[in-house]
Tab-separated table of N, CA and C in Angstrom:
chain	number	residue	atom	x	y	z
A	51	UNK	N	10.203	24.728	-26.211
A	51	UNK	CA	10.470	23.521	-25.437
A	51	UNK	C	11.831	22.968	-25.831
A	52	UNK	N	12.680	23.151	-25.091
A	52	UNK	CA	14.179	22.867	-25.515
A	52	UNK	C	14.253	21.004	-25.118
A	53	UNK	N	13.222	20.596	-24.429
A	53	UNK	CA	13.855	19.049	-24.490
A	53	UNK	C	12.380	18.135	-25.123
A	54	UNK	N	13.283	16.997	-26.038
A	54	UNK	CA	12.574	16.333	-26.989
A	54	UNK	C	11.030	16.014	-26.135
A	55	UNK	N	9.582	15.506	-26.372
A	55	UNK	CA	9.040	15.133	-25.675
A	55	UNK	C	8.509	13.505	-26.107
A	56	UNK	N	8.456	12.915	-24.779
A	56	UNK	CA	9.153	11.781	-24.257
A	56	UNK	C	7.340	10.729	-25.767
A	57	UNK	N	6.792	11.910	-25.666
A	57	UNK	CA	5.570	10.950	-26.482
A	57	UNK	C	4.619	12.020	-27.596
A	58	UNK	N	4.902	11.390	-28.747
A	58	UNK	CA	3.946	12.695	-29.452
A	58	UNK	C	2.333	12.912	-29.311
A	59	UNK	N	1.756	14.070	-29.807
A	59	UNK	CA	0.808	14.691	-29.618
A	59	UNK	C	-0.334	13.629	-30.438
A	60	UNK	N	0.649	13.288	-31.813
A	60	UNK	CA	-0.517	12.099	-32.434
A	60	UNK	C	-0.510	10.752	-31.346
A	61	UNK	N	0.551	10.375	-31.142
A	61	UNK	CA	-0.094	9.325	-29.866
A	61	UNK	C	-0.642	9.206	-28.921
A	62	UNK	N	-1.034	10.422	-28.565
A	62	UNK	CA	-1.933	10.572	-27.743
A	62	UNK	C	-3.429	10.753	-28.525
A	63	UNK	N	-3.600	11.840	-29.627
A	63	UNK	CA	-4.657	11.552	-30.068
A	63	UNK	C	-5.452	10.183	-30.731
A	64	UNK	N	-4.182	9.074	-30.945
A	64	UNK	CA	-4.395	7.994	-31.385
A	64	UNK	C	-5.014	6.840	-30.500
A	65	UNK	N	-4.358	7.298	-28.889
A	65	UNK	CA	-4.689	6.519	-28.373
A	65	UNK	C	-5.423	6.354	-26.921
A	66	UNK	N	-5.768	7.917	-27.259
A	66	UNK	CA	-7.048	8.500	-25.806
A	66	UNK	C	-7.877	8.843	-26.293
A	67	UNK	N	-9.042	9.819	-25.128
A	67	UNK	CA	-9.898	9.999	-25.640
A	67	UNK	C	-9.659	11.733	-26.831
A	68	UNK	N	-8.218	12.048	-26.818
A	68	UNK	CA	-8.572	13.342	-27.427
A	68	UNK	C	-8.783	12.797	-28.876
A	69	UNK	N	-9.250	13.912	-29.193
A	69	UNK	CA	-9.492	13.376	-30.968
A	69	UNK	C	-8.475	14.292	-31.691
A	70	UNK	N	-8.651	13.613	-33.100
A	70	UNK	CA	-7.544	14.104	-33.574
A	70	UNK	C	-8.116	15.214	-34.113
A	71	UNK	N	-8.799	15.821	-33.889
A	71	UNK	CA	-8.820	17.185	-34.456
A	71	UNK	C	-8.771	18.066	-33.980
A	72	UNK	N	-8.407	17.765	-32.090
A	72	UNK	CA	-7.665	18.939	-31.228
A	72	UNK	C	-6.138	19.198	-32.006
A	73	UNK	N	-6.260	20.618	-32.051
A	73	UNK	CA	-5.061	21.557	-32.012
A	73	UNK	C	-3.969	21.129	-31.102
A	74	UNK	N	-3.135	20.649	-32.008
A	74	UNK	CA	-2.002	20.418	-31.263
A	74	UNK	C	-1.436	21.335	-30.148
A	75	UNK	N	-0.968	22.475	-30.936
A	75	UNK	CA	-0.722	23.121	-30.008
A	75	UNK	C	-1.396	24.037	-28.304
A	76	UNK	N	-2.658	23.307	-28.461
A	76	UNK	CA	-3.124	23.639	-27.193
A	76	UNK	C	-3.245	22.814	-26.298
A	77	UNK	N	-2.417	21.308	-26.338
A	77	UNK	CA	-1.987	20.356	-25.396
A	77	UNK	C	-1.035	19.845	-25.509
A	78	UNK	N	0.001	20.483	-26.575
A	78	UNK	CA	1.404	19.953	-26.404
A	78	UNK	C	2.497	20.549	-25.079
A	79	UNK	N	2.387	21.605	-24.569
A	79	UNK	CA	2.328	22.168	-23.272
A	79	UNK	C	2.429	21.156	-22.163
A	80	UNK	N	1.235	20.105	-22.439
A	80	UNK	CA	0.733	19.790	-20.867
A	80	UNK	C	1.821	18.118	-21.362
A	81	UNK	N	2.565	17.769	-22.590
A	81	UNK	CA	3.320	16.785	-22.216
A	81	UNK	C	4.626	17.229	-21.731
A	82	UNK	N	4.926	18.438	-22.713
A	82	UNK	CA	6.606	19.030	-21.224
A	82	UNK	C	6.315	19.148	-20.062
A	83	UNK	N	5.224	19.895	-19.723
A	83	UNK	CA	4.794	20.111	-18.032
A	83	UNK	C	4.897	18.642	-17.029
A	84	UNK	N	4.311	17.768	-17.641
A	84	UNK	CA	4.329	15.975	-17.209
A	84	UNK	C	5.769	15.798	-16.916
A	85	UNK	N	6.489	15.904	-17.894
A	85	UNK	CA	7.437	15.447	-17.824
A	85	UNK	C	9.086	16.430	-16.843
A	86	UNK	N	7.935	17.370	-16.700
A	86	UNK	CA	9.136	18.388	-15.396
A	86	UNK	C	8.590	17.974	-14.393
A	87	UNK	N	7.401	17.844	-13.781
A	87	UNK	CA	6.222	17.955	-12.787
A	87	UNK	C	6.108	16.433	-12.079
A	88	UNK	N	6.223	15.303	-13.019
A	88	UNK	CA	5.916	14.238	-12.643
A	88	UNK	C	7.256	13.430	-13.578
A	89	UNK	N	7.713	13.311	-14.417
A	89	UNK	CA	8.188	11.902	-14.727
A	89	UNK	C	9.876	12.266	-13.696
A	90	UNK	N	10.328	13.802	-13.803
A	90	UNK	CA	11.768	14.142	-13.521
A	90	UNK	C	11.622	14.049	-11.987
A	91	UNK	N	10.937	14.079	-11.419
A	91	UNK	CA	10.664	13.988	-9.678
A	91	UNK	C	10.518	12.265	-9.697
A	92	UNK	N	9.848	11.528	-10.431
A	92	UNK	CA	9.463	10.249	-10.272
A	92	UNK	C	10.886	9.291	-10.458
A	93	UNK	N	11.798	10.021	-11.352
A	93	UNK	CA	12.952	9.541	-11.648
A	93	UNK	C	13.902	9.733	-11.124
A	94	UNK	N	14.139	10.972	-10.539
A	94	UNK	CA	15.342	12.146	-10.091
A	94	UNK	C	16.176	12.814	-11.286
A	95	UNK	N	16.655	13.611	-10.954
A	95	UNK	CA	17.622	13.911	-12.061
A	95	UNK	C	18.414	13.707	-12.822
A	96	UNK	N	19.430	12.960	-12.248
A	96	UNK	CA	20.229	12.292	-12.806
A	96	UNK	C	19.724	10.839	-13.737
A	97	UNK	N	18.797	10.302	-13.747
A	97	UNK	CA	18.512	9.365	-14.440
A	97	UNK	C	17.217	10.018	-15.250
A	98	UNK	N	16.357	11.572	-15.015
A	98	UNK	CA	15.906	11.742	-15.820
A	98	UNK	C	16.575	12.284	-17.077
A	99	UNK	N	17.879	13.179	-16.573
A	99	UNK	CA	18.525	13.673	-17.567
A	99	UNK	C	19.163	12.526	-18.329
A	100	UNK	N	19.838	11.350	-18.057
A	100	UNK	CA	20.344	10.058	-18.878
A	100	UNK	C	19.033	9.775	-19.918
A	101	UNK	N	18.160	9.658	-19.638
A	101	UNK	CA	17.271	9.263	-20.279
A	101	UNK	C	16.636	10.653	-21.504
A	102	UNK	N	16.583	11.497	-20.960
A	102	UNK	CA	15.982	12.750	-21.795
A	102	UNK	C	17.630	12.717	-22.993
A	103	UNK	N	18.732	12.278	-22.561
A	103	UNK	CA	19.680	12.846	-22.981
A	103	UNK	C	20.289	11.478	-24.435
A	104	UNK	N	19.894	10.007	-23.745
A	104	UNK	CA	19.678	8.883	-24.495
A	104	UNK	C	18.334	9.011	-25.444
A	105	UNK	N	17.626	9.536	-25.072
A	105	UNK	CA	16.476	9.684	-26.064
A	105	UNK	C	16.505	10.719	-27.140
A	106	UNK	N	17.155	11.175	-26.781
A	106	UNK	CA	17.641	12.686	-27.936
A	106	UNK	C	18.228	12.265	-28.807
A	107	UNK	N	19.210	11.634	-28.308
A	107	UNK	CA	20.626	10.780	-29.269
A	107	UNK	C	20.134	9.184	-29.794
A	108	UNK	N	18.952	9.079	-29.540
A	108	UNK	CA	18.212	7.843	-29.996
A	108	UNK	C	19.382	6.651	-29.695
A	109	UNK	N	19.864	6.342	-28.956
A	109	UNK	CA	20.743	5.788	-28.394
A	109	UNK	C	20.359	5.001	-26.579
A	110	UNK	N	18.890	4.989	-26.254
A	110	UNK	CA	18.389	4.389	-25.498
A	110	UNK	C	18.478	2.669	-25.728
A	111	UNK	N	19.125	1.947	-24.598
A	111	UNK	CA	18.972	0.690	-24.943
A	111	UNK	C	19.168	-0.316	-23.681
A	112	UNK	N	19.073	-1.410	-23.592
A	112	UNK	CA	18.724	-2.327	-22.031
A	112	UNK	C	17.869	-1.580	-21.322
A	113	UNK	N	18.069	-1.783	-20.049
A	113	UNK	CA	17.228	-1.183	-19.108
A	113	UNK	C	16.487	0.159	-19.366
A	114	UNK	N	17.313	0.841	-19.657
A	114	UNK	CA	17.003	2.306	-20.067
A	114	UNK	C	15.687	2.248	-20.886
A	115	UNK	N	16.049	1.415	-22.105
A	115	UNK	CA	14.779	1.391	-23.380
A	115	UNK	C	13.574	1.135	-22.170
A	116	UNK	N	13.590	-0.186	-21.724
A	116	UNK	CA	12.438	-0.947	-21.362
A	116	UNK	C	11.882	0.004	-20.579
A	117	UNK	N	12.260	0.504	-19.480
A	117	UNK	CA	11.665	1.873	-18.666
A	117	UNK	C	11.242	3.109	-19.161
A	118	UNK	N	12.096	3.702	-20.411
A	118	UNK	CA	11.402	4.105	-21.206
A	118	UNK	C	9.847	4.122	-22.180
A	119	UNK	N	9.732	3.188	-22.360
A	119	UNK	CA	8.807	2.534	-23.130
A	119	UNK	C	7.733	1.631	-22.036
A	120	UNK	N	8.032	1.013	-20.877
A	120	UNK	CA	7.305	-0.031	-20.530
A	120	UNK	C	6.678	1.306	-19.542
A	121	UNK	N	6.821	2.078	-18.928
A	121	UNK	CA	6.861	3.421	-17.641
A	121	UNK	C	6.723	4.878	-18.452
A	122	UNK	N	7.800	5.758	-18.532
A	122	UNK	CA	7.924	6.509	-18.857
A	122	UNK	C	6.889	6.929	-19.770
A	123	UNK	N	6.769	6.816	-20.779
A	123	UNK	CA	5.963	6.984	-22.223
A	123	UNK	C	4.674	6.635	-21.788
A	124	UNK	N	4.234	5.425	-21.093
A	124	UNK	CA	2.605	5.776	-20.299
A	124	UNK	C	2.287	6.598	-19.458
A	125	UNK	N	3.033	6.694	-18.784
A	125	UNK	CA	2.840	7.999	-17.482
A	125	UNK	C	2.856	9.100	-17.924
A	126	UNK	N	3.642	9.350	-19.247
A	126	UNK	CA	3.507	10.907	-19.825
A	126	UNK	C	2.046	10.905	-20.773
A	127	UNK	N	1.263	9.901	-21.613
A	127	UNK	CA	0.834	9.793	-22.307
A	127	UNK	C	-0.674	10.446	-20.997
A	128	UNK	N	-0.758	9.221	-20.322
A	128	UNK	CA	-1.670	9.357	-19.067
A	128	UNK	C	-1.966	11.006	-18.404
A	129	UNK	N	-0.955	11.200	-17.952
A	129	UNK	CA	-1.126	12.578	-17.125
A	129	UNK	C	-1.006	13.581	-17.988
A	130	UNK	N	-0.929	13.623	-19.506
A	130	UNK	CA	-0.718	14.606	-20.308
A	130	UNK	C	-2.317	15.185	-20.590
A	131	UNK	N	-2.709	13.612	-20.930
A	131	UNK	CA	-4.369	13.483	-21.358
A	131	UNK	C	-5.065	14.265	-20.352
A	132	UNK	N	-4.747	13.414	-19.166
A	132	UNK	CA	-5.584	13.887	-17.358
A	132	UNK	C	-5.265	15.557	-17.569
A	133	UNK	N	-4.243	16.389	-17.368
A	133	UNK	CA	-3.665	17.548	-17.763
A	133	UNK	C	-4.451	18.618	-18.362
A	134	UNK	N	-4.466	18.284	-19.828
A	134	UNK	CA	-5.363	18.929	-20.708
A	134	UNK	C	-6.828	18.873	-20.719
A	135	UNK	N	-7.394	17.737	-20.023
A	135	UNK	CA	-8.833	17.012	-20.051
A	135	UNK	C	-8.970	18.328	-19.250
A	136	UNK	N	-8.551	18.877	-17.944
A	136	UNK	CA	-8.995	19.578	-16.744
A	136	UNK	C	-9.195	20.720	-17.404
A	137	UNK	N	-8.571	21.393	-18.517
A	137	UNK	CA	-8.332	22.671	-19.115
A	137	UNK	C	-8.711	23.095	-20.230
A	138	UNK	N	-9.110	21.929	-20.645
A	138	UNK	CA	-9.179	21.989	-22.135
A	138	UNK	C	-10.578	23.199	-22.489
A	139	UNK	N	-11.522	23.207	-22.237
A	139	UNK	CA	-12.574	24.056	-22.423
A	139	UNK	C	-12.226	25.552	-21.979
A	140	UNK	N	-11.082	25.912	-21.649
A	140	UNK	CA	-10.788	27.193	-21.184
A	140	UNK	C	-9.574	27.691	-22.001
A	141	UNK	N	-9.911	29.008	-22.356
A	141	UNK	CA	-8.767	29.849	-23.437
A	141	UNK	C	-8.649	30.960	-22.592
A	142	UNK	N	-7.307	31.276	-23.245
A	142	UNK	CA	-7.059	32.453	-22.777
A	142	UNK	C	-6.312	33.508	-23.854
A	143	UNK	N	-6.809	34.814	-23.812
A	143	UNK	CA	-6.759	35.675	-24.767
A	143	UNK	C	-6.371	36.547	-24.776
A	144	UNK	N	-6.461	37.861	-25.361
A	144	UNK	CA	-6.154	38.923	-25.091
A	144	UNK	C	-7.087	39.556	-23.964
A	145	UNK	N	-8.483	39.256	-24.180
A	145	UNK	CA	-9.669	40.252	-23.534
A	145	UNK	C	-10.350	39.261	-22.423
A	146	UNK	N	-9.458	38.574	-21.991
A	146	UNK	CA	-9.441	37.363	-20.635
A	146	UNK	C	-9.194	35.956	-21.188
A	147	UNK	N	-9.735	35.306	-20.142
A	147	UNK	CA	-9.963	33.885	-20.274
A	147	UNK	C	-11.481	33.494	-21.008
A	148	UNK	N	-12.071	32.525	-21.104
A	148	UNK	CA	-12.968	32.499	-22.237
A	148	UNK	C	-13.392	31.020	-21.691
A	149	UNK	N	-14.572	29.994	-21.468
A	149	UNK	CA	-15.028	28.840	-21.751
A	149	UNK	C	-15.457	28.599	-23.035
A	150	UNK	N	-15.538	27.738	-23.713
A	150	UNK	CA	-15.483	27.247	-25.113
A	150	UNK	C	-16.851	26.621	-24.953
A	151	UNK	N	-17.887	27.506	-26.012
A	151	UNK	CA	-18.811	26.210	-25.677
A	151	UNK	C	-19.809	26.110	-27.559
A	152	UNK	N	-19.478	24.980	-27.592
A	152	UNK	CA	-19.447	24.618	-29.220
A	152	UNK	C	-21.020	24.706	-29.671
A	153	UNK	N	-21.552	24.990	-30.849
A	153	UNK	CA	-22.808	24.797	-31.179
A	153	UNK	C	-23.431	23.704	-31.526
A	154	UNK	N	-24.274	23.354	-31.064
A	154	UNK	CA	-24.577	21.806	-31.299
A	154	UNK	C	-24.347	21.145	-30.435
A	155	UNK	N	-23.840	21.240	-28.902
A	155	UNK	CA	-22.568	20.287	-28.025
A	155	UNK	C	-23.525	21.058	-26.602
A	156	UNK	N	-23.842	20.035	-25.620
A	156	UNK	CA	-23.728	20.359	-24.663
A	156	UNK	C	-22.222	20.152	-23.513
A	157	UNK	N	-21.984	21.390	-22.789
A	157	UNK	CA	-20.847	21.167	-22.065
A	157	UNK	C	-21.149	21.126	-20.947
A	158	UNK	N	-20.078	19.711	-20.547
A	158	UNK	CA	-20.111	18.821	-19.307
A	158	UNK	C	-19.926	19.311	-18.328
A	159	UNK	N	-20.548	19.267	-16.773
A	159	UNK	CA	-20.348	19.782	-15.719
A	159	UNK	C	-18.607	19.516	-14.781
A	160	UNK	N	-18.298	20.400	-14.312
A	160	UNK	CA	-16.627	20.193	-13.797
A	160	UNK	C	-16.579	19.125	-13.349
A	161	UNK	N	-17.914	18.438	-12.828
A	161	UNK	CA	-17.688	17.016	-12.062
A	161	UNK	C	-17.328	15.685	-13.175
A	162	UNK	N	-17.952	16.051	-13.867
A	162	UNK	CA	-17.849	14.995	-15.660
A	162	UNK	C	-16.439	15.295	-15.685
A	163	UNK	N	-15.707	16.615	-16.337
A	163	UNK	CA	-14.769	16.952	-16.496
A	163	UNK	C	-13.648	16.495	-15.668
A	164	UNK	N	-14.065	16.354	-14.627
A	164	UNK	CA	-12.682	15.796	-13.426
A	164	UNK	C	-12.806	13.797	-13.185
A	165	UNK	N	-14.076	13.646	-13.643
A	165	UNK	CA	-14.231	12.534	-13.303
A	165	UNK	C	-13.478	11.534	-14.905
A	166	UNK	N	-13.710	12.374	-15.851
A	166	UNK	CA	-13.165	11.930	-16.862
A	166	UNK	C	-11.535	11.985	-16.588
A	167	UNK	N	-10.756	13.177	-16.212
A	167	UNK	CA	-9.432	13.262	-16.151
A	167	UNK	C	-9.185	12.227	-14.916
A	168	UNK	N	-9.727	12.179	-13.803
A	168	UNK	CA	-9.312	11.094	-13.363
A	168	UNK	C	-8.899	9.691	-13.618
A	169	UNK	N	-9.984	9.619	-14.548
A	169	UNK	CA	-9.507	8.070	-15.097
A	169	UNK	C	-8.077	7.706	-15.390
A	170	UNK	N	-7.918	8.850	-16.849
A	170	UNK	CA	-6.585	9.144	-17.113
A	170	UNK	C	-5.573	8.966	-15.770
A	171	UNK	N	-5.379	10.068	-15.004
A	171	UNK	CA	-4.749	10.281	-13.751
A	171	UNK	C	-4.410	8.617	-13.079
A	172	UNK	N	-5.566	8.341	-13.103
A	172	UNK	CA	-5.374	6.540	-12.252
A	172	UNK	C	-4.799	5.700	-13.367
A	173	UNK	N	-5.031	5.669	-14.689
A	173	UNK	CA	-4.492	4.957	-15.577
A	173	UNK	C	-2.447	5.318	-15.263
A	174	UNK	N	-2.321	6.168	-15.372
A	174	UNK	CA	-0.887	7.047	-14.989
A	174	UNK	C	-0.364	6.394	-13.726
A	175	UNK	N	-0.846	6.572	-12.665
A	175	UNK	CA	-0.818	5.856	-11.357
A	175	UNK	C	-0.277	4.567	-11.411
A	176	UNK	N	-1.023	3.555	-12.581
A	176	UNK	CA	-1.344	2.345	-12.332
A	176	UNK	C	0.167	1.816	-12.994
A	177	UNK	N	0.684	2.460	-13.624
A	177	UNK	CA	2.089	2.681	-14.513
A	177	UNK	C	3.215	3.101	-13.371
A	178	UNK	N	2.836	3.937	-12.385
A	178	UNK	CA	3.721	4.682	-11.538
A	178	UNK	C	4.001	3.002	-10.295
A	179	UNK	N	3.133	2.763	-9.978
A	179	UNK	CA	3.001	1.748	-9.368
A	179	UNK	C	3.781	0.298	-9.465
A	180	UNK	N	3.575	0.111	-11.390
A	180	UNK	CA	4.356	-0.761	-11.879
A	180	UNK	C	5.957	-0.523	-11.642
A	181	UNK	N	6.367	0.742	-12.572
A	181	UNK	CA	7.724	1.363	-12.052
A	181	UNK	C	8.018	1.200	-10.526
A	182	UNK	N	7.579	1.678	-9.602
A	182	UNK	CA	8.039	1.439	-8.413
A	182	UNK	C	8.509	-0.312	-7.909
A	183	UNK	N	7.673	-1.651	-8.769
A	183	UNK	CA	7.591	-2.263	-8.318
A	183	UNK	C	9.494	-2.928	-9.305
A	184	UNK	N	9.168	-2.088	-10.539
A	184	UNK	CA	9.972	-2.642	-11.702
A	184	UNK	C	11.508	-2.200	-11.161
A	185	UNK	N	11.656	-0.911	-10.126
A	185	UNK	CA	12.806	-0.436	-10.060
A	185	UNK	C	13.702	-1.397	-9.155
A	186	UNK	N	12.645	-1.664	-8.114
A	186	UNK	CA	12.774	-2.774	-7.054
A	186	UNK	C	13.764	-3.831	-7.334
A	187	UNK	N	13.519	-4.152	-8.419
A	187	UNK	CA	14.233	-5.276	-9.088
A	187	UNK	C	14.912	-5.129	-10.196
A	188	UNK	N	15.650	-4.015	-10.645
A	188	UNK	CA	16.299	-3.553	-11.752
A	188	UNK	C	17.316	-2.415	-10.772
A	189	UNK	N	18.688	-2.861	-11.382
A	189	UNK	CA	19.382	-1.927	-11.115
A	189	UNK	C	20.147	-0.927	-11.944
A	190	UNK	N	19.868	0.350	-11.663
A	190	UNK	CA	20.278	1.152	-12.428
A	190	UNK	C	20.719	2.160	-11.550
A	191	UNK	N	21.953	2.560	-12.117
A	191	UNK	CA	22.977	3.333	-10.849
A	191	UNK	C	22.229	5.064	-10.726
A	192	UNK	N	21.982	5.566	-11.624
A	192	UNK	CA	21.114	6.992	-11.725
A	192	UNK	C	20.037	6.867	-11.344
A	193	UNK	N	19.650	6.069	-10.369
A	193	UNK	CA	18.066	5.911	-9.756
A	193	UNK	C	18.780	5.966	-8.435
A	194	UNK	N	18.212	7.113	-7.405
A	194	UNK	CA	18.501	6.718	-5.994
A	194	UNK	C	17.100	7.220	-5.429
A	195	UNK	N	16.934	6.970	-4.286
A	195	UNK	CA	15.703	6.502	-3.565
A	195	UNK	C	15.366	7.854	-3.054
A	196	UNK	N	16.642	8.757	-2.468
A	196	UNK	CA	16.598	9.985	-2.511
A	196	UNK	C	17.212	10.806	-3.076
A	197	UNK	N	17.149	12.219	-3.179
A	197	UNK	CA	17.884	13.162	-4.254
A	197	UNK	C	17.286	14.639	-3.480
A	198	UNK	N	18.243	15.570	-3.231
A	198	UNK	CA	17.682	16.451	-2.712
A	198	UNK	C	17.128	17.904	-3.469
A	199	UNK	N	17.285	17.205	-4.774
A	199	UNK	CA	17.205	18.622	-5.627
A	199	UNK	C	15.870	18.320	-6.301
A	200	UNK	N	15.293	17.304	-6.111
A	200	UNK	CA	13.806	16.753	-6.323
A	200	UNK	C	12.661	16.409	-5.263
């Protein structure tokens, strides 16, 4: 993953439902994916790259920070969770794909499973919503309404 990600793996376990004793590395994936898939389309390019590029250089500040932090960083936190929630019980291996099913644990039907990531998903939304309302009234020159490469 060549660009920083916008929220770590413990803040998410800190502050959803994953626990912290998921393996990092089998949902750190789904916060770069968020953040190509949904935050760089939600932003456009040019102001996602300012921001991926201010956040690297820890050099984010005014507007930038607050959208960062007040938007950005929930919407990745949100759809990262929603993301992995959908997948999480499924591996993949050498000798296929695999469902995970723990001893002691009954596992939840796809409808549980989606109904849980939804939440997430609408929590994300409810952030996307804010941003739309926040951009409205904030001007920032690397935000345009359209962009054709997004």
């Amino acid at each position: 993953m060549a660009t920083k990600l916008f929220i770590s793996p413990q803040q998410i376990q800190q502050t959803t439902i994953m626990g912290g004793n998921v393996d990092v590395d089998s949902f750190q994936f789904c916060i770069d994916s968020v953040q190509i898939t949904v935050i760089e389309p939600l932003l456009g390019t040019l102001l996602y790259d300012k921001i991926v590029t201010e956040y690297t250089n820890d050099t984010l500040s005014g507007l930038y920070a607050t959208l960062f932090t007040e938007f950005v960083q929930p919407i990745t936190k949100y759809e990262s969770t929603a993301q992995y929630i959908n997948i999480a019980q499924y591996k993949l291996d050498n000798g296929g794909i695999f469902k995970h099913a723990p001893d002691n644990a009954e596992v939840v039907s796809k409808e549980e499973v989606q109904s849980i990531a939804s939440v997430y998903h609408n929590n994300a939304q409810v952030y996307v919503q804010r941003f739309n309302k926040w951009i409205c009234k904030n001007t920032i020159t690397e935000y345009k309404t359209y962009q054709d490469e997004v």
